[in-house]
CSV table of C-alpha atoms and ligand atoms in Angstrom, one decimal:
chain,number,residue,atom,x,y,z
A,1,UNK,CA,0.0,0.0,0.0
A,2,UNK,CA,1.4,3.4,-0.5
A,3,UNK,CA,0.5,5.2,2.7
A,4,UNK,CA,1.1,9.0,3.5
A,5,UNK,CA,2.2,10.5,7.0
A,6,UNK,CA,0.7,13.8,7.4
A,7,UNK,CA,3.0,15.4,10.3
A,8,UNK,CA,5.3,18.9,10.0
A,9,UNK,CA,8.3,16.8,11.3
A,10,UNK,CA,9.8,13.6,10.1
A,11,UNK,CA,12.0,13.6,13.0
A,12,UNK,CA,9.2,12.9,15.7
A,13,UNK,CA,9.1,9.9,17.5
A,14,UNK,CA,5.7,9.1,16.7
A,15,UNK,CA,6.1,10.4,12.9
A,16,UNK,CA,9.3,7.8,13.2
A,17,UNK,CA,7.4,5.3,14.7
A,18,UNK,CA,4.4,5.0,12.6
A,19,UNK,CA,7.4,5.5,9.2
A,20,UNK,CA,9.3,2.4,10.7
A,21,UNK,CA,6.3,0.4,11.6
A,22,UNK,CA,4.8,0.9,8.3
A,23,UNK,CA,8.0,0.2,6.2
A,24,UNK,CA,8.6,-2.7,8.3
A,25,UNK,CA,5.3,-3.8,6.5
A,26,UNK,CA,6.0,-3.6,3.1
A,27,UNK,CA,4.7,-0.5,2.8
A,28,UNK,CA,5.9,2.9,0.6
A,29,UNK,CA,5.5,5.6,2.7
A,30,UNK,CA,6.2,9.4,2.9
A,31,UNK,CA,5.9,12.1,5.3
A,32,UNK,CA,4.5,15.1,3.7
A,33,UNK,CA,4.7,18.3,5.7
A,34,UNK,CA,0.7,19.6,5.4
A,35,UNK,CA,2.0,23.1,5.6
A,36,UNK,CA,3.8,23.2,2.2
A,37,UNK,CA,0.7,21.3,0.4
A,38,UNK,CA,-1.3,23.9,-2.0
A,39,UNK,CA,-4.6,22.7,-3.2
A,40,UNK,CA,-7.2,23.0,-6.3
A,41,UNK,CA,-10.5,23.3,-5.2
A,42,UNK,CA,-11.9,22.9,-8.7
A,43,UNK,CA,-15.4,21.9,-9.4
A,44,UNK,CA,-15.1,18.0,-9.1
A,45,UNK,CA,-11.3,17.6,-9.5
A,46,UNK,CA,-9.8,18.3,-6.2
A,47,UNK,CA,-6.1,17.6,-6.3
A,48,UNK,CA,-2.9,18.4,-4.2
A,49,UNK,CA,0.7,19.7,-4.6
A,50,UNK,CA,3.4,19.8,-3.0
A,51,UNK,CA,5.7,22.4,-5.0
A,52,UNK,CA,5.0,21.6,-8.4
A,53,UNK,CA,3.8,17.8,-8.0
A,54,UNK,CA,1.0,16.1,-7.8
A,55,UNK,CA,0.3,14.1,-4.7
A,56,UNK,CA,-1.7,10.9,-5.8
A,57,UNK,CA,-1.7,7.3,-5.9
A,58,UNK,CA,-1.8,7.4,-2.0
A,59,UNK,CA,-4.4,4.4,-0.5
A,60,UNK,CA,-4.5,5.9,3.1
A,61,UNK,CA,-3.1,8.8,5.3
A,62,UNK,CA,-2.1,8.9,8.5
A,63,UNK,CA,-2.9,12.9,9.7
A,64,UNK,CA,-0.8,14.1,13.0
A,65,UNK,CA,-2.5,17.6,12.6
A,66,UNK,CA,-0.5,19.8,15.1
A,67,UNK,CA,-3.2,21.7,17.4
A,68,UNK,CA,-1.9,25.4,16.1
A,69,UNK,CA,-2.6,23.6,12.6
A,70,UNK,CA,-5.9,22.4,12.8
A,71,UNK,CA,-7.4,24.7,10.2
A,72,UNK,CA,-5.3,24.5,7.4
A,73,UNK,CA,-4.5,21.1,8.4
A,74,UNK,CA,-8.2,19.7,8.2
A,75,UNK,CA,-9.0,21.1,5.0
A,76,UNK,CA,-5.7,19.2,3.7
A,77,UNK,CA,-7.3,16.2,5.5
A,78,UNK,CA,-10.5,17.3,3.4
A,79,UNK,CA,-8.9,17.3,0.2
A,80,UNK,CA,-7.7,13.8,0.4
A,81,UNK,CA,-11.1,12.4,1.4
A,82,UNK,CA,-12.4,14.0,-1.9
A,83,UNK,CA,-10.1,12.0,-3.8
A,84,UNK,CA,-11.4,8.8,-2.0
A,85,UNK,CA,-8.0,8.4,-0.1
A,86,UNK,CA,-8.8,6.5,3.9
A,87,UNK,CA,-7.7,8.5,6.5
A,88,UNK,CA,-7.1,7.0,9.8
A,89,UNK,CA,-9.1,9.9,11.5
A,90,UNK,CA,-11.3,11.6,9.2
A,91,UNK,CA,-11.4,15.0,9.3
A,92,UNK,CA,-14.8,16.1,10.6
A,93,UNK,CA,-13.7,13.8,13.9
A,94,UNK,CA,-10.3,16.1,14.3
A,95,UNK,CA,-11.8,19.6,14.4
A,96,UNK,CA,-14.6,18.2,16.8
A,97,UNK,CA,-11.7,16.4,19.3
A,98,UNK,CA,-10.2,19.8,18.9
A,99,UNK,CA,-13.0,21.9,20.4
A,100,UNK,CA,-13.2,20.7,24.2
A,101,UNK,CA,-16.9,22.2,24.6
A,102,UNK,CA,-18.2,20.5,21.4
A,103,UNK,CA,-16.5,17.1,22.6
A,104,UNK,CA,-18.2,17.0,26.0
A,105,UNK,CA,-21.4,18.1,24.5
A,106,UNK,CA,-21.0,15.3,21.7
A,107,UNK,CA,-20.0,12.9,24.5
A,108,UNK,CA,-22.9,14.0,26.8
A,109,UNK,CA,-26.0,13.2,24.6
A,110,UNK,CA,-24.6,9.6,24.8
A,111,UNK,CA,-24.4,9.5,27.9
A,112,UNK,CA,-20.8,8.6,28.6
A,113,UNK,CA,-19.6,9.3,31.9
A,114,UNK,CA,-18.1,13.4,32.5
A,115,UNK,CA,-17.4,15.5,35.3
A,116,UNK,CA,-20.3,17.9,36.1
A,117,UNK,CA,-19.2,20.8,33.3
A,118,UNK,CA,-20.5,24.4,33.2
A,119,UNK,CA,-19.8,27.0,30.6
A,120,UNK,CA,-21.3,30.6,30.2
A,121,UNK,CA,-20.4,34.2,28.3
A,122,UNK,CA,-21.5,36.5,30.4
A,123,UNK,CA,-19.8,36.6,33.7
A,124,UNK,CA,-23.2,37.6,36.1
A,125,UNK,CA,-23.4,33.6,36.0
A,126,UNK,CA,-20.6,33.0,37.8
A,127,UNK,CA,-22.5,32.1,41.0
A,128,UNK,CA,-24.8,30.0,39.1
A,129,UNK,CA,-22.2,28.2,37.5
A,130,UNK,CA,-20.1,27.3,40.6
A,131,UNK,CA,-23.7,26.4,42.5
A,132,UNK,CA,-24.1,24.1,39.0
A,133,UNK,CA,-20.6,22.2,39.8
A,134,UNK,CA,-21.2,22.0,43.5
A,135,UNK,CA,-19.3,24.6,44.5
A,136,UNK,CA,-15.7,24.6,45.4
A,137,UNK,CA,-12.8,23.3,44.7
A,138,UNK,CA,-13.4,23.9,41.0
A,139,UNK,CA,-11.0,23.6,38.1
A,140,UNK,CA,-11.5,26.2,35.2
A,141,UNK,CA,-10.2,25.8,32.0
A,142,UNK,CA,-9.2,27.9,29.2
A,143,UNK,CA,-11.0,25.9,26.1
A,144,UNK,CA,-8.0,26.9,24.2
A,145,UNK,CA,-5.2,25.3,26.4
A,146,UNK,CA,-3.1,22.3,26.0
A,147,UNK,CA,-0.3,20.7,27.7
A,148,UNK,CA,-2.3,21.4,30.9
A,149,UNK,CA,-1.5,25.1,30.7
A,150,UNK,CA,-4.9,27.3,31.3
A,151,UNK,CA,-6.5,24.6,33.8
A,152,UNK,CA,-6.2,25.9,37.4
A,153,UNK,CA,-7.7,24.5,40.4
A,154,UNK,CA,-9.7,27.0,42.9
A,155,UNK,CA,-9.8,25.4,46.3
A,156,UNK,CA,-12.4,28.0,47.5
A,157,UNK,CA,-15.2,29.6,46.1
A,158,UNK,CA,-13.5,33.1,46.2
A,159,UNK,CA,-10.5,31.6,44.4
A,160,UNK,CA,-13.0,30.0,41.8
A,161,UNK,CA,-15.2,34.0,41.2
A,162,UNK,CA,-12.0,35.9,40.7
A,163,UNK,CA,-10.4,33.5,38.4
A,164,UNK,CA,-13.7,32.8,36.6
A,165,UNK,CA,-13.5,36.9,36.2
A,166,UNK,CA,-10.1,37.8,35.3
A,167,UNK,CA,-10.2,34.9,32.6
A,168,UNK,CA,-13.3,36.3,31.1
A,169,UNK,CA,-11.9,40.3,31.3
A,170,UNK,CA,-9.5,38.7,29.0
A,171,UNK,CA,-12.4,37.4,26.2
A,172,UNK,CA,-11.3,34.2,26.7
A,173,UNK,CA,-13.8,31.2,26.8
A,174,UNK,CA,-13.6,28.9,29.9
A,175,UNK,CA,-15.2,25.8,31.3
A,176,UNK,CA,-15.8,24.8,35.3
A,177,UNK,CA,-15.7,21.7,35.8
A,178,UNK,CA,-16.4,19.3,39.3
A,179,UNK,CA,-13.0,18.5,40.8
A,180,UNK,CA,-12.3,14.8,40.9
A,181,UNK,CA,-10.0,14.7,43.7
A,182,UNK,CA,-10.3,10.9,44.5
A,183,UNK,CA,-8.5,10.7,41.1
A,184,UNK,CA,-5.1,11.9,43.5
A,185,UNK,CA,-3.7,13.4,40.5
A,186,UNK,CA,-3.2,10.9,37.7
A,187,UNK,CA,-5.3,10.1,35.0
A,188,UNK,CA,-5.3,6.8,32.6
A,189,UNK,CA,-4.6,7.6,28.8
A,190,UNK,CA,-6.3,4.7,26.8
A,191,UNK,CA,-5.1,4.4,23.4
A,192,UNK,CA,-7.8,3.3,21.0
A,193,UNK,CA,-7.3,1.7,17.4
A,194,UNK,CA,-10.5,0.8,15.9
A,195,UNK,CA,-12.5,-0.4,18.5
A,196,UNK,CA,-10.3,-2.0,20.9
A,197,UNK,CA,-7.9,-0.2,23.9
A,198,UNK,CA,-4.9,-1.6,22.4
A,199,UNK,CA,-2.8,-0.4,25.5
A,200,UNK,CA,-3.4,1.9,28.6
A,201,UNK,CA,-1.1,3.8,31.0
A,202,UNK,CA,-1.7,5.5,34.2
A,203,UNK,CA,-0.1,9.0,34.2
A,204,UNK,CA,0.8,10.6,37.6
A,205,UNK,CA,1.5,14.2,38.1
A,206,UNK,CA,4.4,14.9,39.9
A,207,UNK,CA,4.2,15.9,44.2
A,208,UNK,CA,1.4,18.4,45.0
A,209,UNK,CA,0.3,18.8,41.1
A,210,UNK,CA,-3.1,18.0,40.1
A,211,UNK,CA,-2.5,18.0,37.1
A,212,UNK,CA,-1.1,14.9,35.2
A,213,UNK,CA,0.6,15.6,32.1
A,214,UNK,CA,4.2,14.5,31.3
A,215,UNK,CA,5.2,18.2,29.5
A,216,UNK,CA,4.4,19.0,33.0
A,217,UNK,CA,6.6,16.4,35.1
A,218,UNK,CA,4.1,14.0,35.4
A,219,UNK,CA,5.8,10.3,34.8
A,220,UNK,CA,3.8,7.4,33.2
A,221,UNK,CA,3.6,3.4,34.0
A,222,UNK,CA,1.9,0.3,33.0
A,223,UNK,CA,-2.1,0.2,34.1
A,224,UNK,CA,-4.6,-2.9,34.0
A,225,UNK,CA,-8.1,-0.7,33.0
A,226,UNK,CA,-11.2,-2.4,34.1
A,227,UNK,CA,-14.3,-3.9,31.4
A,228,UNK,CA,-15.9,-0.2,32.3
A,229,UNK,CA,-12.9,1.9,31.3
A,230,UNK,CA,-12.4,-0.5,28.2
A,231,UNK,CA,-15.6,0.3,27.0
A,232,UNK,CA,-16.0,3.9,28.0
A,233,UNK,CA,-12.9,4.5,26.0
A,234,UNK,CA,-13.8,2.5,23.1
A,235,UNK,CA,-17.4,4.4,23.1
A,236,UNK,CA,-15.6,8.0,22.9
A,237,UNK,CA,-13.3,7.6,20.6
A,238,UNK,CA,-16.8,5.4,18.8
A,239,UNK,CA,-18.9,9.3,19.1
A,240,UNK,CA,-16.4,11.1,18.4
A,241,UNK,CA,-15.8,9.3,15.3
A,242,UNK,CA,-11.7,8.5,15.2
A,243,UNK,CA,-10.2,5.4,13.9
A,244,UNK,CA,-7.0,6.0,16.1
A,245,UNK,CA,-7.4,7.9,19.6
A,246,UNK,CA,-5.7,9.1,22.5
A,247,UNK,CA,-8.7,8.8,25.5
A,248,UNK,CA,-7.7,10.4,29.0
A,249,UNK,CA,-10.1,9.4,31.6
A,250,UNK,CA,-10.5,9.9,35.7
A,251,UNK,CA,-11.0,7.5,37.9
A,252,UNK,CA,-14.0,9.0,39.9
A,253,UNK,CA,-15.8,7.9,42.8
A,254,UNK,CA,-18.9,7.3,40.4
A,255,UNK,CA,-16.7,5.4,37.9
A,256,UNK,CA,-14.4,6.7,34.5
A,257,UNK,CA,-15.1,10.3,33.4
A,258,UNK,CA,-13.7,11.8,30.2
A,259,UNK,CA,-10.9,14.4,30.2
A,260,UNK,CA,-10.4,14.6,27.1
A,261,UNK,CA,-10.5,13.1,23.5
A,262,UNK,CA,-7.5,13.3,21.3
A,263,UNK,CA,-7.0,12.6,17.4
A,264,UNK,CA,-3.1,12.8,17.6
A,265,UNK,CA,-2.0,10.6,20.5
A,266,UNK,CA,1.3,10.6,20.9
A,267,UNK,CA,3.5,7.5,20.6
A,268,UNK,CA,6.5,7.3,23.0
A,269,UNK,CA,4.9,7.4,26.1
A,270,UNK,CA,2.3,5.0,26.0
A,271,UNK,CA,4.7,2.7,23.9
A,272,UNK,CA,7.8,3.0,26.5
A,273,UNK,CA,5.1,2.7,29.1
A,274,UNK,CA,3.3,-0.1,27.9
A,275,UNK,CA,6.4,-2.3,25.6
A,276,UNK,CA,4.0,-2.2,22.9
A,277,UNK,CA,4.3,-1.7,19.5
A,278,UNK,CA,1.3,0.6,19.2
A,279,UNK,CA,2.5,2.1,15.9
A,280,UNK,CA,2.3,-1.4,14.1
A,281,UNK,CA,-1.0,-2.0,15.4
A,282,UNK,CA,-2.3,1.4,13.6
A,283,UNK,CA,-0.4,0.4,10.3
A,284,UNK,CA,-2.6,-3.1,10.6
A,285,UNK,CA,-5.9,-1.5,11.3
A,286,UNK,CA,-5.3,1.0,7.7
A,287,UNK,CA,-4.4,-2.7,6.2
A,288,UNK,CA,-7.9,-4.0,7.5
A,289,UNK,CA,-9.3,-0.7,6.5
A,290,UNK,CA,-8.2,1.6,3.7
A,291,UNK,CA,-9.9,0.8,0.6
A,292,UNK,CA,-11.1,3.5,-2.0
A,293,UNK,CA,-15.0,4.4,-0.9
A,294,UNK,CA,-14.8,4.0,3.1
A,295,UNK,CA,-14.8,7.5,4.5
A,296,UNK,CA,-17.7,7.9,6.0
A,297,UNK,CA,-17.7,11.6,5.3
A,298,UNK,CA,-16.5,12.0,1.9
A,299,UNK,CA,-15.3,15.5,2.6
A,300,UNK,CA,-18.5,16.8,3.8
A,301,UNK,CA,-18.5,19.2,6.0
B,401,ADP,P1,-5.1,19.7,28.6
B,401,ADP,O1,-5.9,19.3,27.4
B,401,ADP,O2,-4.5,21.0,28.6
B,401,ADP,O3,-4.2,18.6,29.0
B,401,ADP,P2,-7.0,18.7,30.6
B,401,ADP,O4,-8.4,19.1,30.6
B,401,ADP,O5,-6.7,17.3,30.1
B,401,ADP,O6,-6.1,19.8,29.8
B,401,ADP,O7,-6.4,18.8,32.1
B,401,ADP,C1,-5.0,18.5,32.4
B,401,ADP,C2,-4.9,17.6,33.6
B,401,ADP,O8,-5.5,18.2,34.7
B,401,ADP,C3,-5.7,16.3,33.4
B,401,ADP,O9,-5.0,15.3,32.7
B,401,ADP,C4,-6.0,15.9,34.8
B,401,ADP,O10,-4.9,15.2,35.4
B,401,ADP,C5,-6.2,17.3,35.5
B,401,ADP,N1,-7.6,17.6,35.6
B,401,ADP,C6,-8.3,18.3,34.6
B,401,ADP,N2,-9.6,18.4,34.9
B,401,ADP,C7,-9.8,17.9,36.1
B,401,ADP,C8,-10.9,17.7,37.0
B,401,ADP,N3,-12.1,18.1,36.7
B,401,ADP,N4,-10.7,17.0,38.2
B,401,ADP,C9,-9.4,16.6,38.5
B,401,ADP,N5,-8.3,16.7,37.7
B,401,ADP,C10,-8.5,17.4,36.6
């Protein structure tokens, strides 16, 4: 199969990985920087350069759309989808992984287990909106962040009114959201492939941070998930529509609750974590899956 890494940087241990994994294969593969791709948009002939060729002849893509990139980087996504080339994660599912508010709202009319969530404009809710999460300690989130960075924890109601303020002074949109403090600090990244957790590791953040992610000191081991968190993953990645996904959940007192849903999982921790060889696993679900005619979407919007 000739398969197509869509990532900015070849040098990336997950760009690596899933290049090495696939090669190892049989397969002819490239990594094409999504950036440097121009497109024709041409009444039923959509095509792609880079430079001044043609990219075709591709059976399946693999997108890592950086988070900064998700706009230009969907509609690249886009293009190949109206050519009938399989991508792993179609692009309709990235841009809604990538808006936290239309995730949890996706994620809530099935149902699927979420900490309590508030989100308003206008800032005379505020009192509301903490009453909604069951007052403090709250953590508030800037709907932009990632990495951890915008998601503070206000231990007292005070704490929770002048943050809720100062971040909506500066036009930014924010969600409240229940602490889970039984989770002590760690979450559990489940990585899905299709429709199985292929592997799962518990992620702890380091002394005194609530906050779990490894750009932020937190370290990462081995974690048996339970039948519930199996399937609660499975289902998210399942709504949200992703062939390949990253699933962080908590371990609450009234079972898993999704974080978060992400279309670019990373590689190296959960495969240093876990020994597995996630990236071949990805390469066998495009072998099981890519054939001309089965995205969903077809580049609709
Ligand atoms: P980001 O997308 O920036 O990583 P998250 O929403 O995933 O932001 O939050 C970062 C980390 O903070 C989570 O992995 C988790 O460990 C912790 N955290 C976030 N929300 C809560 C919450 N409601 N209760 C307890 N811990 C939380």
């Amino acid at each position: 199969m000739k398969i197509a890494i869509l990532s900015r940087n070849p040098r990336l241990y997950s760009t690596k990985s899933l290049f090495d994994a696939a090669e190892k294969r049989g397969h002819e593969v490239k990594v094409i920087d999504y950036l440097r791709c121009h497109m024709n948009i041409s009444s039923g002939r959509p095509a792609i350069y880079l430079g001044d060729n043609k990219i075709e002849g591709y059976d399946a893509i693999i997108p890592r759309i950086g988070a900064s990139n998700t706009f230009f980087g969907t509609a690249v996504v886009r293009q190949f989808e109206m050519m009938d080339v399989y991508p792993v994660n179609e692009s309709v599912a990235i841009s809604r992984s990538r808006d936290k508010l239309r995730s949890l709202q996706l994620l809530s009319r099935k149902g699927v287990g979420l900490p309590v969530t508030a989100f308003a404009h206008d800032t005379k809710a505020t009192g509301h909106i903490i009453k909604l999460c069951n007052g403090a300690p709250l953590v508030i989130k800037l709907l932009e962040g990632t990495q951890g960075v915008g998601v503070v924890l206000a231990e007292t109601t005070k704490a929770a009114e002048s943050v809720i303020e100062a971040f909506r002074g500066l036009n930014s949109n924010i969600l409240v959201q229940e602490f889970i403090k039984e989770a002590g600090g760690a979450d559990i990244r489940c990585f899905v492939v299709g429709d199985k957790v292929v592997a799962a590791m518990k992620r702890q953040g380091k002394e005194g941070e609530f906050r779990s992610n490894l750009h932020r000191g937190g370290n990462a081991t081995v974690v048996r998930i339970t039948p519930e968190e199996r399937s609660t993953a499975v289902r998210a990645a399942k709504i949200m529509g992703l062939g390949v996904a990253g699933v962080d959940l908590l371990r609450s007192n009234h079972g898993p609750v999704i974080m978060e849903v992400n279309s670019s999982p990373g590689l190296e921790g959960i495969e240093k974590a876990t020994g597995k060889d996630v990236a071949a696993l990805v390469i066998q679900h495009i072998e099981k899956n890519a054939k001309p005619g089965k995205t969903r979407t077809r580049g609709q919007g």
